[in-house]
Coordinates of C-alpha atoms and ligand atoms in Angstrom, one line a residue:
M170 CA 0.0 0.0 0.0
K171 CA 1.4 3.4 -1.1
E172 CA 2.0 5.9 1.7
Y173 CA 1.2 9.5 0.6
F174 CA 2.2 11.4 3.8
K175 CA 5.5 9.8 4.5
N176 CA 6.8 12.6 6.7
V177 CA 3.8 12.4 8.9
P178 CA 3.5 9.8 11.7
T179 CA 0.3 8.5 13.3
I180 CA -0.7 11.4 15.6
K181 CA -0.9 10.5 19.2
Y182 CA -1.9 12.4 22.4
E183 CA 1.2 13.6 24.3
G184 CA -0.3 16.2 26.6
K185 CA -0.2 20.0 26.9
D186 CA 3.6 20.2 27.5
S187 CA 4.5 18.3 24.4
K188 CA 6.4 20.4 21.7
N189 CA 6.0 17.7 19.1
P190 CA 4.3 19.3 16.1
F191 CA 2.8 16.0 15.2
A192 CA 1.1 15.2 18.5
F193 CA -2.2 16.2 20.2
K194 CA -1.8 18.4 23.2
F195 CA -5.4 18.2 24.3
Y196 CA -7.3 15.7 22.2
D197 CA -7.1 12.5 24.1
A198 CA -9.7 10.3 22.3
E199 CA -10.2 7.8 25.2
K200 CA -10.4 10.3 28.0
V201 CA -13.7 10.3 29.7
I202 CA -15.5 13.7 30.3
M203 CA -19.0 13.8 31.8
G204 CA -19.4 10.1 31.3
K205 CA -18.4 9.9 27.7
K206 CA -15.1 9.5 25.8
M207 CA -13.8 12.5 24.0
K208 CA -14.1 10.8 20.7
E209 CA -17.8 10.1 21.4
H210 CA -18.4 13.7 22.3
L211 CA -16.4 14.8 19.2
P212 CA -17.2 12.7 16.2
F213 CA -14.8 14.6 13.9
A214 CA -15.1 14.4 10.1
M215 CA -12.8 15.3 7.2
A216 CA -14.3 17.3 4.4
W217 CA -13.4 15.7 1.1
W218 CA -13.5 19.0 -0.8
H219 CA -11.1 21.0 1.4
T220 CA -8.7 18.2 2.3
L221 CA -8.4 16.3 -0.9
C222 CA -9.5 18.8 -3.6
A223 CA -8.8 22.4 -2.6
S224 CA -5.3 23.3 -3.6
G225 CA -5.0 27.0 -2.9
T226 CA -6.5 28.4 -6.1
D227 CA -8.2 31.8 -5.4
M228 CA -9.4 34.6 -7.6
F229 CA -5.9 36.0 -8.0
G230 CA -3.8 32.9 -8.4
R231 CA -3.5 29.2 -9.1
D232 CA -2.7 26.2 -7.0
T233 CA -0.1 26.5 -4.3
A234 CA -0.6 23.0 -2.9
D235 CA 0.0 19.7 -4.7
K236 CA -3.1 17.5 -4.4
S237 CA -2.4 15.4 -7.4
F238 CA -1.3 12.5 -5.3
N239 CA 1.1 11.5 -8.1
T240 CA -1.7 11.2 -10.7
E241 CA -3.2 13.5 -13.3
K242 CA -5.9 15.6 -11.9
G243 CA -9.3 15.2 -13.5
T244 CA -8.9 11.5 -14.1
M245 CA -10.4 8.5 -12.3
A246 CA -6.9 7.5 -11.3
H247 CA -6.7 10.8 -9.4
A248 CA -10.2 10.1 -7.8
H249 CA -9.0 6.7 -6.6
A250 CA -5.7 8.2 -5.3
K251 CA -7.7 10.7 -3.3
V252 CA -9.6 7.9 -1.6
D253 CA -6.4 6.2 -0.5
A254 CA -4.8 9.5 0.5
G255 CA -8.0 10.5 2.4
F256 CA -8.1 7.3 4.4
E257 CA -4.4 7.6 5.2
C258 CA -5.0 11.1 6.4
M259 CA -8.0 10.1 8.6
Q260 CA -6.3 7.1 10.0
K261 CA -3.2 9.0 11.0
L262 CA -5.3 11.5 12.7
G263 CA -7.8 9.1 14.3
I264 CA -10.7 10.9 12.5
E265 CA -13.6 8.5 12.2
Y266 CA -15.9 10.2 9.6
F267 CA -15.8 12.0 6.3
C268 CA -18.3 14.2 4.4
F269 CA -18.5 14.6 0.6
H270 CA -20.2 16.3 -2.3
D271 CA -20.8 14.1 -5.3
V272 CA -18.4 16.0 -7.5
D273 CA -15.6 16.0 -4.8
L274 CA -15.4 12.3 -5.4
V275 CA -15.0 12.1 -9.2
P276 CA -14.5 14.4 -12.1
E277 CA -17.9 15.4 -13.5
A278 CA -18.4 14.1 -17.0
D279 CA -20.3 15.8 -19.8
D280 CA -23.1 13.3 -19.5
I281 CA -24.7 12.7 -16.1
K282 CA -25.0 9.0 -16.8
E283 CA -21.2 8.8 -17.1
T284 CA -20.8 10.9 -13.9
N285 CA -23.1 8.5 -12.1
R286 CA -21.2 5.5 -13.4
R287 CA -18.0 7.0 -12.0
L288 CA -19.7 7.6 -8.7
D289 CA -20.6 4.0 -8.5
E290 CA -17.1 3.0 -9.2
I291 CA -15.5 5.3 -6.6
T292 CA -18.0 4.5 -3.9
D293 CA -17.1 0.8 -4.3
H294 CA -13.6 1.8 -3.5
L295 CA -14.7 3.9 -0.6
L296 CA -16.8 1.0 0.8
E297 CA -13.8 -1.2 0.7
K298 CA -11.6 1.3 2.6
M299 CA -14.4 1.8 5.1
K300 CA -14.7 -1.9 5.8
E301 CA -10.9 -2.1 6.1
T302 CA -10.6 0.8 8.5
G303 CA -13.9 1.2 10.3
I304 CA -14.1 4.9 9.1
K305 CA -17.7 6.0 8.4
C306 CA -19.6 8.5 6.4
L307 CA -21.0 11.5 8.4
W308 CA -23.0 13.0 5.5
G309 CA -23.2 13.4 1.8
T310 CA -24.5 16.2 -0.4
A311 CA -24.9 17.2 -4.0
N312 CA -22.9 20.1 -5.4
M313 CA -25.5 22.2 -7.1
F314 CA -23.5 25.4 -7.3
S315 CA -20.4 24.8 -9.3
N316 CA -21.8 23.7 -12.7
P317 CA -22.7 26.7 -14.8
R318 CA -26.2 25.3 -15.3
F319 CA -26.9 26.3 -11.7
M320 CA -26.1 29.9 -12.2
N321 CA -29.8 30.9 -11.6
G322 CA -30.1 28.4 -8.7
A323 CA -30.9 24.7 -8.4
G324 CA -34.2 24.3 -6.6
S325 CA -34.7 28.1 -7.2
T326 CA -33.8 27.9 -10.9
N327 CA -36.1 29.4 -13.6
S328 CA -35.5 26.4 -15.8
A329 CA -37.5 23.2 -15.3
E330 CA -34.8 21.4 -17.2
V331 CA -32.1 22.5 -14.7
Y332 CA -34.5 21.6 -11.9
C333 CA -34.5 18.0 -13.2
F334 CA -30.7 18.0 -13.1
A335 CA -30.8 19.1 -9.5
A336 CA -33.3 16.4 -8.7
A337 CA -31.2 13.8 -10.5
Q338 CA -28.1 14.9 -8.6
I339 CA -29.8 14.8 -5.2
K340 CA -31.3 11.4 -6.1
K341 CA -27.9 10.0 -6.8
A342 CA -26.2 11.6 -3.9
L343 CA -28.9 10.2 -1.6
E344 CA -28.3 6.7 -3.1
L345 CA -24.6 7.1 -2.4
T346 CA -25.2 8.3 1.1
V347 CA -27.3 5.2 1.8
K348 CA -24.8 3.0 0.1
L349 CA -22.1 4.4 2.4
G350 CA -24.3 4.3 5.5
G351 CA -24.1 8.1 5.9
K352 CA -25.8 9.5 9.0
G353 CA -27.0 12.7 7.3
Y354 CA -27.8 14.4 4.1
V355 CA -27.0 18.1 3.7
F356 CA -28.7 20.9 1.7
W357 CA -26.4 23.9 1.6
G358 CA -28.2 26.4 -0.6
G359 CA -25.2 27.4 -2.7
R360 CA -27.0 29.3 -5.4
E361 CA -30.5 29.3 -3.7
G362 CA -30.9 33.0 -3.4
Y363 CA -30.9 36.1 -5.5
E364 CA -29.0 39.2 -6.5
T365 CA -31.9 41.5 -7.5
L366 CA -35.7 41.6 -7.2
L367 CA -35.8 43.0 -10.7
N368 CA -35.4 39.5 -12.0
T369 CA -36.7 37.3 -9.1
D370 CA -39.9 35.8 -7.9
I371 CA -38.9 34.9 -4.4
K372 CA -42.2 33.2 -3.5
F373 CA -42.1 30.9 -6.5
E374 CA -38.5 30.1 -6.0
Q375 CA -38.9 29.2 -2.3
E376 CA -41.9 27.0 -3.0
N377 CA -40.0 25.1 -5.7
I378 CA -37.1 24.6 -3.2
A379 CA -39.6 23.2 -0.7
R380 CA -41.0 20.8 -3.4
L381 CA -37.5 19.6 -4.2
M382 CA -36.8 19.0 -0.5
K383 CA -40.1 17.1 -0.1
M384 CA -39.3 14.9 -3.1
A385 CA -35.8 14.3 -1.6
V386 CA -37.3 13.3 1.8
N387 CA -39.8 10.9 0.1
Y388 CA -37.2 9.4 -2.1
G389 CA -34.7 9.1 0.7
R390 CA -37.1 7.4 3.0
S391 CA -38.2 5.0 0.2
I392 CA -34.6 3.8 -0.3
G393 CA -34.0 3.3 3.4
F394 CA -32.4 6.5 4.5
T395 CA -33.2 6.8 8.1
G396 CA -30.8 9.6 9.0
D397 CA -31.4 13.4 9.3
F398 CA -31.7 15.8 6.4
Y399 CA -29.9 19.0 7.2
I400 CA -30.1 22.6 6.1
E401 CA -26.8 24.4 6.4
P402 CA -27.8 28.1 6.8
K403 CA -25.6 30.8 5.3
P404 CA -26.6 34.5 4.8
K405 CA -24.6 35.4 1.7
E406 CA -21.9 34.1 -0.7
P407 CA -22.2 33.2 -3.5
M408 CA -25.6 35.0 -3.7
K409 CA -26.1 38.4 -2.2
H410 CA -29.3 37.1 -0.5
Q411 CA -29.2 33.4 0.4
Y412 CA -32.6 32.1 1.3
D413 CA -31.3 30.1 4.3
F414 CA -30.0 33.2 5.9
D415 CA -29.6 31.8 9.4
A416 CA -31.0 29.0 11.7
A417 CA -34.2 31.0 12.5
T418 CA -35.0 31.6 8.9
A419 CA -34.3 28.0 7.8
I420 CA -36.4 26.6 10.7
G421 CA -39.3 29.0 9.8
F422 CA -39.1 27.8 6.2
L423 CA -39.0 24.1 7.2
K424 CA -42.0 24.6 9.5
Q425 CA -43.9 26.5 6.9
H426 CA -43.5 23.6 4.5
G427 CA -44.0 20.7 6.9
L428 CA -40.4 19.6 6.6
D429 CA -39.4 20.1 10.2
K430 CA -39.8 16.5 11.2
D431 CA -37.2 15.3 8.8
F432 CA -34.7 18.1 8.9
K433 CA -32.2 19.5 11.4
M434 CA -29.6 22.2 11.2
N435 CA -26.0 21.8 10.2
I436 CA -24.5 24.9 11.8
E437 CA -21.3 26.3 10.4
A438 CA -19.3 28.7 12.6
N439 CA -18.2 30.9 9.8
H440 CA -21.7 31.2 8.4
A441 CA -23.1 32.2 11.8
T442 CA -20.7 35.1 12.1
L443 CA -21.4 36.2 8.5
A444 CA -25.0 36.4 9.5
G445 CA -24.1 38.8 12.2
H446 CA -24.7 36.2 14.9
T447 CA -22.4 34.4 17.3
F448 CA -21.8 30.7 16.6
E449 CA -23.4 29.9 19.9
H450 CA -26.5 31.9 19.0
E451 CA -27.1 29.7 16.0
L452 CA -26.5 26.5 18.0
R453 CA -28.9 27.7 20.7
I454 CA -31.6 28.6 18.2
S455 CA -31.3 25.2 16.6
A456 CA -31.2 23.4 20.0
I457 CA -34.3 25.0 21.4
N458 CA -36.2 24.0 18.3
G459 CA -35.0 20.4 18.7
M460 CA -33.0 20.8 15.5
L461 CA -29.4 20.9 16.5
G462 CA -28.1 18.2 14.1
S463 CA -24.5 18.7 13.1
I464 CA -21.7 21.2 13.0
D465 CA -19.4 22.5 10.3
A466 CA -16.4 23.2 12.6
N467 CA -14.4 26.1 11.2
Q468 CA -14.0 29.8 11.9
G469 CA -14.1 33.0 10.0
D470 CA -12.1 36.2 10.2
Y471 CA -13.9 39.1 11.7
L472 CA -12.1 41.5 9.5
L473 CA -13.3 39.8 6.3
G474 CA -16.8 39.6 5.0
W475 CA -16.6 36.2 3.4
D476 CA -16.4 32.5 4.3
T477 CA -12.7 32.0 5.0
D478 CA -13.2 28.5 6.3
E479 CA -10.3 28.5 8.7
F480 CA -9.4 25.6 10.9
P481 CA -10.7 26.5 14.4
S482 CA -8.2 27.9 16.8
D483 CA -10.4 30.1 19.0
V484 CA -10.8 28.3 22.3
Y485 CA -13.2 30.8 23.7
S486 CA -15.6 30.2 20.8
A487 CA -15.1 26.4 20.9
T488 CA -15.9 26.5 24.6
L489 CA -19.1 28.3 24.1
C490 CA -20.0 26.0 21.2
M491 CA -19.3 22.9 23.3
Y492 CA -21.3 24.4 26.2
E493 CA -24.3 24.5 23.8
V494 CA -23.6 21.0 22.5
L495 CA -23.3 19.5 26.0
K496 CA -26.4 21.3 27.2
A497 CA -28.3 20.0 24.2
G498 CA -27.2 16.4 25.1
G499 CA -24.7 16.1 22.2
L500 CA -25.1 16.0 18.4
T501 CA -26.9 13.4 16.3
G502 CA -24.3 14.3 13.6
G503 CA -20.7 15.3 14.1
F504 CA -18.0 18.0 13.7
N505 CA -17.1 18.3 10.1
F506 CA -13.9 20.3 9.5
D507 CA -15.3 22.4 6.7
A508 CA -11.9 24.2 6.8
K509 CA -8.9 24.6 4.6
N510 CA -5.3 25.6 5.1
R511 CA -4.3 29.2 4.4
R512 CA -3.0 29.5 0.8
P513 CA 0.7 29.8 1.8
S514 CA 0.4 26.8 4.2
N515 CA 0.9 24.6 1.2
T516 CA 2.5 21.4 2.4
Y517 CA 1.1 18.0 3.6
E518 CA 2.6 18.8 7.0
D519 CA 0.5 21.9 7.1
M520 CA -2.6 19.8 6.4
F521 CA -1.9 17.8 9.5
H522 CA -1.0 20.8 11.6
A523 CA -4.4 22.2 10.7
F524 CA -6.3 19.1 11.8
I525 CA -4.3 18.9 15.0
L526 CA -5.1 22.5 15.7
G527 CA -8.8 22.0 15.1
M528 CA -9.1 18.8 17.1
D529 CA -7.1 20.2 20.0
T530 CA -9.2 23.4 19.9
Y531 CA -12.4 21.4 20.2
A532 CA -11.0 19.1 22.8
L533 CA -10.1 22.2 24.9
G534 CA -13.5 23.6 24.3
L535 CA -15.0 20.4 25.5
I536 CA -12.9 20.3 28.6
K537 CA -13.6 23.9 29.5
A538 CA -17.3 23.6 28.7
A539 CA -17.6 20.7 31.0
E540 CA -15.8 22.7 33.7
L541 CA -18.2 25.6 33.2
I542 CA -21.2 23.3 33.6
E543 CA -19.6 21.7 36.7
D544 CA -18.8 25.2 38.1
G545 CA -22.5 25.9 37.9
R546 CA -22.4 29.6 38.4
I547 CA -23.8 30.5 35.0
D548 CA -26.7 28.1 35.4
A549 CA -27.4 29.4 38.9
F550 CA -27.4 33.0 37.6
I551 CA -29.9 32.2 34.9
E552 CA -32.1 30.3 37.1
E553 CA -32.1 33.2 39.6
K554 CA -32.7 35.7 36.9
Y555 CA -36.1 34.3 35.9
N556 CA -37.0 33.4 39.5
S557 CA -40.0 35.8 39.5
F558 CA -41.8 33.4 37.1
T559 CA -41.6 30.5 39.6
H560 CA -44.3 31.7 42.0
G561 CA -47.2 34.1 42.4
I562 CA -48.3 36.1 39.4
G563 CA -45.3 34.9 37.4
K564 CA -46.2 31.3 37.8
K565 CA -49.8 32.1 36.7
I566 CA -48.4 33.7 33.5
V567 CA -46.2 30.7 32.5
S568 CA -49.0 28.3 33.3
N569 CA -51.3 30.2 30.9
E570 CA -53.8 31.0 33.6
A571 CA -53.5 34.8 33.7
T572 CA -55.6 37.3 31.8
F573 CA -54.7 40.8 30.7
E574 CA -57.2 42.4 33.1
E575 CA -55.6 40.5 36.0
L576 CA -52.0 41.6 35.0
A577 CA -53.1 45.2 34.6
A578 CA -54.8 45.2 37.9
Y579 CA -51.7 43.7 39.5
A580 CA -49.5 46.5 38.0
E581 CA -52.0 49.1 39.1
E582 CA -51.9 47.8 42.6
L583 CA -48.1 48.0 42.7
G584 CA -48.1 51.5 41.1
Q585 CA -44.4 51.2 40.4
T586 CA -41.8 48.4 39.9
K587 CA -38.9 47.6 42.1
E588 CA -35.4 48.4 40.9
P589 CA -34.6 46.4 37.7
Q590 CA -32.3 43.4 38.4
S591 CA -28.8 43.6 37.1
G592 CA -27.8 41.4 34.1
R593 CA -24.3 41.1 35.6
Q594 CA -22.6 40.5 32.2
E595 CA -19.1 41.5 33.3
Y596 CA -19.3 39.3 36.3
L597 CA -20.3 36.4 34.0
N598 CA -17.6 37.1 31.5
G599 CA -15.2 37.0 34.4
I600 CA -16.4 33.5 35.3
I601 CA -15.6 32.3 31.8
N602 CA -12.1 33.7 32.0
S603 CA -11.5 32.2 35.4
V604 CA -12.5 28.8 34.1
L605 CA -10.6 29.1 30.8
F606 CA -7.3 30.3 32.2
R607 CA -7.0 28.5 35.5
Ligands
XLS46 C1 -20.1 26.6 1.8 C2 -20.6 25.5 2.6 C3 -20.4 24.1 2.0 C4 -21.2 23.1 2.6 C5 -21.5 21.9 1.8 O1 -20.0 27.7 2.3 O2 -20.0 25.5 3.9 O3 -19.0 23.7 2.0 O4 -20.7 22.7 3.9 O5 -22.1 22.1 0.6
NI47 NI1 -19.1 27.5 4.4
NI48 NI1 -20.1 24.1 5.3

């Protein structure tokens, strides 16, 4: 068996004092936290597209990283080499899942029938490697944004013909997800949105997207897909207005169209901040609606207005994320590193440094979030804050027994409220720091 990353050993946990660039400092897969192993709390996934396809090309320059894996790019030999390289990468890191778009796996042919044949061939290879290694599929998806035919959208397209190609791609991607035993199926609305109302019928487009999703659910269930469908909200890029702006918007859409029983959210950190929210806000909104499914673990750059898809290094953010995840009782999905190296970090070694950074950041986030929960001061503060609703008139309100007349009479009797209670934000921020940096 060919080894692609010869300079990189199997990555092991060595503890926080280790200076070995190829060791975990915090991610200790077997360590038990709040009754569960770290690797169970953190089912990490490798994103096929960033790890095995993206090579540093941007709007201003071509590839800086070599992802040819000693083959000619755009061939099936290359597609097969990516499978072997991808599994070597995951095995060396102890990553147990991967995520894919259809066209990450094989070069797209001119005829969809040939593309599908290639997909059958490559997924046979994938299945073999999965059996051999125990590595699993977290989720699959169809790329309905790269091909020029989708320039006006996929589910939101003006062309019935293009709509059929979108359906055909989803149908195939669902079949592949079932074949690979994927836990989820993602809809990220790459071109589902618009640039100007002057050429757009939003209502029509959104109804057509819902139709496509309904057909996908029906078909998926009919071929034995029992996992979750996910919407991955994003406010903009590539479109100026993306329909799945944020979790609240996507959840509203799903409820409106009766899709909420089959769908959950796949929340991406960088998309959250692009929407003007914190990552933890998006997680909380999903969780309180029973729709926290999976996470695209990355981070953005607050100085830049686009999806930079950086590997997570911000422990503060990872802690607040894991706080939400632990409080929600964990994810049904996992943590997909939808993240890529910076363009000048162009070697294989950099690839591994990036994953080590990301996995250590989430491990630290998990450790610290568990400590915050055990500390209990935040929970205690929130409980105390809403205390007035646990008895008397407050209790009547939340048990839906109060009337407007009664509440108004209560207010009139008091004449004036007591001093408003402090929100104590600075005190609470201090607690986070004291737990993070002890
Ligand atoms: C792009 C999205 C994409 C999805 C999968 O911004 O994050 O990578 O995760 O289509
Ligand atoms: Ni993204
Ligand atoms: Ni993503």
